[in-house]
Amino acid sequence: MRLTSFLLSKANKKLGDVSKKFANFPDEYIARSMEQLHWRTPRAPQYSDKTIERKKFRFTTNRPWTAQFYQQNMPGTIRKKVFVEPIPPEQWMYFRGDRVEVLVGKDKGKQGIVNQVIQERNWVIVEGLNTHLRAVGADKTFPGILIQSEAPLLVTNQVKLIDPVDLLSTEVEWRFTEEGERVRVSKRTGRIIPIPSLHEETKDYKSKSLYVVREKDTEAAVVSEITFKPKLATFEMEIMESMGIEEDRIPKKTYWY
């Protein structure tokens, strides 16, 4: 079957909202962790502002803010191209806590709970299913330890959501209720499949309402308050203005060649 696919290596380096939600990291921190600069012009008036940076990344189960992700995407590394069927963010159906049925492999027909979503690769990891053994800590003198690891599954053709009416797999689509709420609905029975509460959890809290604001946390009221007012002045000029200092010196003429 021919798919309108695109190269993952050419995908935007912005992560999917669903896959990064659990980490609860700011976008600025994620962008800084992924940044790999090859060359940047000096920050001086006589130079145009140009930056050459890496924009092609290979996403895996290792998240972009980890050292393992950097090792897999080190400068100069050449890896096999990966094709991913594009799924618009607004059409994404799978969330942490969903019950799904595995359609392939040794666990075909079994049901499990999604415990991780990797939206950039159309992957979900189902707890306890589609596992394999891998050796950890092996060297010349020690054979290593075998641990059971869960392999990712494609949401396009390897898993299906479970209908809460009869606990059977079903095709799902997004619809709107009479109140205007956007919900997932089973195509077979028309039953609404609610988004699990596990999707709202992060590493910092089980629920936003239960989170206790700490001493060094920035309160939401402060974040929403706009304190910066743009002005055609440098930092030094603003300091001089606030202190009532007037500049009466005449700068020397300069020439650029």
C-alpha positions as a LaTeX table, in Angstrom:
\begin{tabular}{lrrr}
\hline
Residue & $x$ (\AA) & $y$ (\AA) & $z$ (\AA) \\
\hline
Met1 & 0.00 & 0.00 & 0.00 \\
Arg2 & 1.40 & 3.37 & $-0.99$ \\
Leu3 & 1.48 & 5.92 & 1.80 \\
Thr4 & 1.99 & 9.66 & 1.59 \\
Ser5 & 5.01 & 9.51 & 3.86 \\
Phe6 & 7.79 & 11.88 & 4.72 \\
Leu7 & 11.34 & 11.40 & 5.94 \\
Leu8 & 11.54 & 11.54 & 9.68 \\
Ser9 & 15.06 & 12.95 & 9.37 \\
Lys10 & 13.50 & 15.99 & 7.67 \\
Ala11 & 10.75 & 16.40 & 10.24 \\
Asn12 & 10.42 & 19.52 & 12.34 \\
Lys13 & 12.47 & 19.25 & 15.51 \\
Lys14 & 9.47 & 20.35 & 17.58 \\
Leu15 & 8.11 & 17.48 & 19.62 \\
Gly16 & 4.53 & 16.33 & 19.64 \\
Asp17 & 2.46 & 17.82 & 22.45 \\
Val18 & 1.18 & 14.43 & 23.60 \\
Ser19 & 4.61 & 12.79 & 23.80 \\
Lys20 & 6.26 & 15.59 & 25.84 \\
Lys21 & 3.34 & 16.26 & 28.18 \\
Phe22 & 4.45 & 13.78 & 30.82 \\
Ala23 & 7.92 & 15.35 & 31.14 \\
Asn24 & 6.38 & 18.79 & 31.86 \\
Phe25 & 9.42 & 20.63 & 30.48 \\
Pro26 & 9.25 & 24.12 & 28.91 \\
Asp27 & 9.65 & 24.34 & 25.14 \\
Glu28 & 12.73 & 26.55 & 25.60 \\
Tyr29 & 14.49 & 23.88 & 27.66 \\
Ile30 & 13.72 & 21.15 & 25.10 \\
Ala31 & 14.93 & 23.33 & 22.21 \\
Arg32 & 18.14 & 24.13 & 24.11 \\
Ser33 & 18.74 & 20.44 & 24.87 \\
Met34 & 18.37 & 19.49 & 21.19 \\
Glu35 & 20.38 & 22.40 & 19.82 \\
Gln36 & 23.47 & 21.46 & 17.81 \\
Leu37 & 25.17 & 24.54 & 16.32 \\
His38 & 27.64 & 24.02 & 13.47 \\
Trp39 & 28.48 & 27.66 & 12.86 \\
Arg40 & 27.28 & 31.10 & 13.93 \\
Thr41 & 28.40 & 34.54 & 12.79 \\
Pro42 & 29.98 & 36.80 & 15.42 \\
Arg43 & 27.48 & 39.01 & 17.19 \\
Ala44 & 28.72 & 42.32 & 15.87 \\
Pro45 & 27.12 & 45.09 & 13.76 \\
Gln46 & 29.26 & 44.39 & 10.69 \\
Tyr47 & 28.08 & 40.77 & 10.44 \\
Ser48 & 24.70 & 39.55 & 9.30 \\
Asp49 & 22.97 & 37.31 & 11.80 \\
Lys50 & 23.29 & 33.80 & 10.37 \\
Thr51 & 23.24 & 30.43 & 12.11 \\
Ile52 & 23.86 & 26.95 & 10.75 \\
Glu53 & 22.43 & 24.27 & 13.00 \\
Arg54 & 21.28 & 20.69 & 12.81 \\
Lys55 & 17.59 & 20.34 & 12.00 \\
Lys56 & 17.39 & 16.63 & 11.13 \\
Phe57 & 16.99 & 14.32 & 14.11 \\
Arg58 & 16.20 & 10.65 & 14.50 \\
Phe59 & 13.62 & 10.28 & 17.26 \\
Thr60 & 13.64 & 7.11 & 19.35 \\
Thr61 & 12.33 & 5.97 & 22.72 \\
Asn62 & 15.01 & 8.16 & 24.31 \\
Arg63 & 13.62 & 11.62 & 24.89 \\
Pro64 & 15.46 & 14.63 & 23.37 \\
Trp65 & 16.56 & 16.06 & 26.73 \\
Thr66 & 18.54 & 12.92 & 27.60 \\
Ala67 & 22.19 & 12.07 & 26.97 \\
Gln68 & 21.15 & 8.91 & 25.10 \\
Phe69 & 19.30 & 10.99 & 22.52 \\
Tyr70 & 22.39 & 13.14 & 21.96 \\
Gln71 & 24.56 & 10.05 & 21.50 \\
Gln72 & 22.16 & 8.69 & 18.89 \\
Asn73 & 22.19 & 12.05 & 17.07 \\
Met74 & 25.82 & 13.04 & 17.45 \\
Pro75 & 27.23 & 15.31 & 14.72 \\
Gly76 & 28.41 & 13.30 & 11.73 \\
Thr77 & 26.35 & 10.20 & 12.48 \\
Ile78 & 24.67 & 8.60 & 9.47 \\
Arg79 & 21.73 & 6.32 & 10.14 \\
Lys80 & 19.19 & 4.53 & 8.02 \\
Lys81 & 16.31 & 6.73 & 6.89 \\
Val82 & 12.97 & 6.17 & 8.59 \\
Phe83 & 9.58 & 6.75 & 6.99 \\
Val84 & 6.60 & 7.76 & 9.10 \\
Glu85 & 3.01 & 8.06 & 8.01 \\
Pro86 & 1.98 & 11.64 & 8.83 \\
Ile87 & $-0.81$ & 12.03 & 11.39 \\
Pro88 & $-2.02$ & 15.60 & 11.99 \\
Pro89 & $-1.79$ & 16.55 & 15.70 \\
Glu90 & $-5.53$ & 17.25 & 15.82 \\
Gln91 & $-6.24$ & 13.68 & 14.60 \\
Trp92 & $-4.04$ & 11.92 & 17.18 \\
Met93 & $-6.10$ & 9.27 & 19.01 \\
Tyr94 & $-3.86$ & 7.59 & 21.59 \\
Phe95 & $-3.04$ & 8.80 & 25.10 \\
Arg96 & $-1.40$ & 7.43 & 28.24 \\
Gly97 & $-3.84$ & 5.18 & 30.08 \\
Asp98 & $-5.75$ & 4.00 & 26.99 \\
Arg99 & $-6.65$ & 0.31 & 26.75 \\
Val100 & $-5.58$ & $-1.09$ & 23.38 \\
Glu101 & $-5.41$ & $-4.44$ & 21.62 \\
Val102 & $-2.18$ & $-5.61$ & 20.01 \\
Leu103 & $-2.68$ & $-6.71$ & 16.38 \\
Val104 & 0.75 & $-8.18$ & 15.59 \\
Gly105 & 3.50 & $-10.32$ & 17.07 \\
Lys106 & 3.52 & $-12.95$ & 19.80 \\
Asp107 & 1.00 & $-10.96$ & 21.88 \\
Lys108 & $-1.52$ & $-10.60$ & 19.08 \\
Gly109 & $-5.06$ & $-10.37$ & 20.47 \\
Lys110 & $-3.96$ & $-9.35$ & 23.97 \\
Gln111 & $-5.05$ & $-6.10$ & 25.60 \\
Gly112 & $-2.95$ & $-3.72$ & 27.65 \\
Ile113 & $-2.57$ & $-0.16$ & 28.91 \\
Val114 & $-0.54$ & 2.48 & 27.06 \\
Asn115 & 2.14 & 3.81 & 29.40 \\
Gln116 & 4.18 & 5.92 & 26.97 \\
Val117 & 3.45 & 7.87 & 23.78 \\
Ile118 & 6.12 & 8.81 & 21.22 \\
Gln119 & 4.16 & 10.92 & 18.79 \\
Glu120 & 7.10 & 11.72 & 16.49 \\
Arg121 & 7.31 & 8.07 & 15.41 \\
Asn122 & 3.59 & 7.15 & 15.73 \\
Trp123 & 4.58 & 4.86 & 18.58 \\
Val124 & 2.93 & 3.74 & 21.79 \\
Ile125 & 4.41 & 1.43 & 24.39 \\
Val126 & 1.95 & $-1.00$ & 25.96 \\
Glu127 & 2.66 & $-2.11$ & 29.50 \\
Gly128 & 3.83 & $-5.74$ & 29.66 \\
Leu129 & 3.21 & $-6.52$ & 25.97 \\
Asn130 & 5.42 & $-6.82$ & 22.86 \\
Thr131 & 8.46 & $-7.40$ & 25.04 \\
His132 & 11.93 & $-8.65$ & 24.19 \\
Leu133 & 15.07 & $-9.51$ & 26.15 \\
Arg134 & 18.16 & $-7.35$ & 25.98 \\
Ala135 & 21.53 & $-7.61$ & 27.69 \\
Val136 & 22.69 & $-4.81$ & 29.98 \\
Gly137 & 26.16 & $-4.30$ & 31.42 \\
Ala138 & 27.97 & $-6.85$ & 29.25 \\
Asp139 & 31.76 & $-6.60$ & 28.90 \\
Lys140 & 34.75 & $-8.90$ & 28.32 \\
Thr141 & 34.55 & $-10.47$ & 31.77 \\
Phe142 & 30.80 & $-10.34$ & 32.47 \\
Pro143 & 28.04 & $-11.64$ & 30.17 \\
Gly144 & 25.58 & $-9.00$ & 31.34 \\
Ile145 & 22.07 & $-9.18$ & 32.74 \\
Leu146 & 19.01 & $-9.93$ & 30.64 \\
Ile147 & 16.08 & $-7.62$ & 31.24 \\
Gln148 & 12.65 & $-7.60$ & 29.66 \\
Ser149 & 12.00 & $-4.47$ & 27.63 \\
Glu150 & 8.80 & $-3.32$ & 25.96 \\
Ala151 & 9.15 & $-2.51$ & 22.26 \\
Pro152 & 7.07 & 0.27 & 20.68 \\
Leu153 & 4.04 & $-0.41$ & 18.47 \\
Leu154 & 2.76 & 1.63 & 15.54 \\
Val155 & $-0.64$ & 3.22 & 16.08 \\
Thr156 & $-1.39$ & 3.03 & 12.34 \\
Asn157 & $-1.62$ & $-0.76$ & 11.99 \\
Gln158 & $-0.33$ & $-2.53$ & 15.11 \\
Val159 & $-2.78$ & $-1.46$ & 17.84 \\
Lys160 & $-6.44$ & $-0.51$ & 18.13 \\
Leu161 & $-8.42$ & 1.20 & 20.85 \\
Ile162 & $-10.86$ & $-0.85$ & 22.94 \\
Asp163 & $-14.59$ & $-0.06$ & 22.92 \\
Pro164 & $-15.78$ & 0.28 & 26.56 \\
Val165 & $-19.16$ & $-1.28$ & 25.66 \\
Asp166 & $-18.00$ & $-4.77$ & 24.68 \\
Leu167 & $-14.22$ & $-4.56$ & 25.34 \\
Leu168 & $-13.45$ & $-5.31$ & 21.69 \\
Ser169 & $-11.14$ & $-3.38$ & 19.38 \\
Thr170 & $-12.75$ & $-0.72$ & 17.20 \\
Glu171 & $-12.07$ & 2.09 & 14.77 \\
Val172 & $-12.35$ & 5.52 & 16.37 \\
Glu173 & $-13.00$ & 9.04 & 15.13 \\
Trp174 & $-13.24$ & 12.52 & 16.63 \\
Arg175 & $-16.70$ & 14.07 & 16.93 \\
Phe176 & $-18.37$ & 16.97 & 18.73 \\
Thr177 & $-21.11$ & 16.67 & 21.33 \\
Glu178 & $-24.14$ & 18.98 & 21.49 \\
Glu179 & $-22.26$ & 21.05 & 24.08 \\
Gly180 & $-19.37$ & 21.52 & 21.62 \\
Glu181 & $-16.96$ & 19.17 & 23.42 \\
Arg182 & $-14.56$ & 17.23 & 21.18 \\
Val183 & $-14.62$ & 13.53 & 22.04 \\
Arg184 & $-13.45$ & 10.17 & 20.68 \\
Val185 & $-16.28$ & 7.94 & 19.47 \\
Ser186 & $-16.33$ & 4.26 & 18.51 \\
Lys187 & $-17.42$ & 3.83 & 14.89 \\
Arg188 & $-19.05$ & 0.47 & 15.67 \\
Thr189 & $-21.20$ & 1.31 & 18.69 \\
Gly190 & $-21.15$ & 5.12 & 18.78 \\
Arg191 & $-19.96$ & 5.02 & 22.40 \\
Ile192 & $-17.74$ & 7.85 & 23.65 \\
Ile193 & $-14.24$ & 6.72 & 24.64 \\
Pro194 & $-13.13$ & 9.22 & 27.29 \\
Ile195 & $-9.53$ & 10.39 & 27.54 \\
Pro196 & $-8.01$ & 8.66 & 30.62 \\
Ser197 & $-7.05$ & 10.65 & 33.70 \\
Leu198 & $-3.53$ & 9.18 & 33.40 \\
His199 & $-3.01$ & 11.48 & 30.41 \\
Glu200 & $-3.19$ & 14.50 & 32.76 \\
Glu201 & $-0.43$ & 13.17 & 35.02 \\
Thr202 & 3.15 & 14.43 & 34.78 \\
Lys203 & 6.35 & 13.68 & 36.64 \\
Asp204 & 5.54 & 16.59 & 38.95 \\
Tyr205 & 1.96 & 15.82 & 39.95 \\
Lys206 & $-0.94$ & 13.39 & 39.59 \\
Ser207 & $-3.40$ & 16.24 & 39.09 \\
Lys208 & $-2.93$ & 19.98 & 38.65 \\
Ser209 & $-5.39$ & 20.68 & 41.46 \\
Leu210 & $-3.34$ & 18.57 & 43.91 \\
Tyr211 & 0.00 & 20.25 & 43.18 \\
Val212 & 1.35 & 22.31 & 46.09 \\
Val213 & 3.14 & 25.51 & 45.07 \\
Arg214 & 6.67 & 25.53 & 46.48 \\
Glu215 & 8.77 & 28.44 & 47.65 \\
Lys216 & 10.72 & 28.79 & 44.40 \\
Asp217 & 7.81 & 28.11 & 42.03 \\
Thr218 & 6.56 & 30.92 & 39.81 \\
Glu219 & 2.87 & 31.45 & 40.41 \\
Ala220 & 0.46 & 31.35 & 37.48 \\
Ala221 & $-0.71$ & 34.93 & 38.16 \\
Val222 & 2.88 & 36.18 & 37.78 \\
Val223 & 3.45 & 34.21 & 34.57 \\
Ser224 & 0.35 & 35.67 & 32.93 \\
Glu225 & 1.28 & 39.23 & 33.93 \\
Ile226 & 3.07 & 41.19 & 31.18 \\
Thr227 & 5.81 & 43.31 & 32.73 \\
Phe228 & 8.01 & 43.96 & 29.70 \\
Lys229 & 7.27 & 46.97 & 27.51 \\
Pro230 & 9.23 & 47.08 & 24.23 \\
Lys231 & 11.17 & 50.29 & 23.63 \\
Leu232 & 13.67 & 51.52 & 21.03 \\
Ala233 & 16.46 & 51.82 & 23.56 \\
Thr234 & 19.36 & 49.75 & 24.81 \\
Phe235 & 19.61 & 48.44 & 28.35 \\
Glu236 & 22.13 & 51.15 & 29.21 \\
Met237 & 19.85 & 53.86 & 27.81 \\
Glu238 & 16.94 & 52.61 & 29.94 \\
Ile239 & 19.13 & 52.69 & 33.07 \\
Met240 & 20.23 & 56.23 & 32.29 \\
Glu241 & 16.62 & 57.29 & 31.76 \\
Ser242 & 15.49 & 55.77 & 35.06 \\
Met243 & 18.35 & 57.51 & 36.92 \\
Gly244 & 17.85 & 60.86 & 35.20 \\
Ile245 & 21.25 & 60.82 & 33.45 \\
Glu246 & 21.46 & 62.79 & 30.22 \\
Glu247 & 24.01 & 61.95 & 27.52 \\
Asp248 & 25.74 & 65.13 & 26.33 \\
Arg249 & 28.82 & 63.60 & 24.76 \\
Ile250 & 29.19 & 63.64 & 20.98 \\
Pro251 & 30.39 & 60.29 & 19.55 \\
Lys252 & 33.24 & 60.22 & 17.07 \\
Lys253 & 32.49 & 59.44 & 13.46 \\
Thr254 & 33.06 & 55.86 & 12.39 \\
Tyr255 & 33.52 & 54.44 & 8.89 \\
Trp256 & 32.73 & 50.92 & 7.64 \\
Tyr257 & 34.54 & 49.45 & 4.68 \\
\hline
\end{tabular}
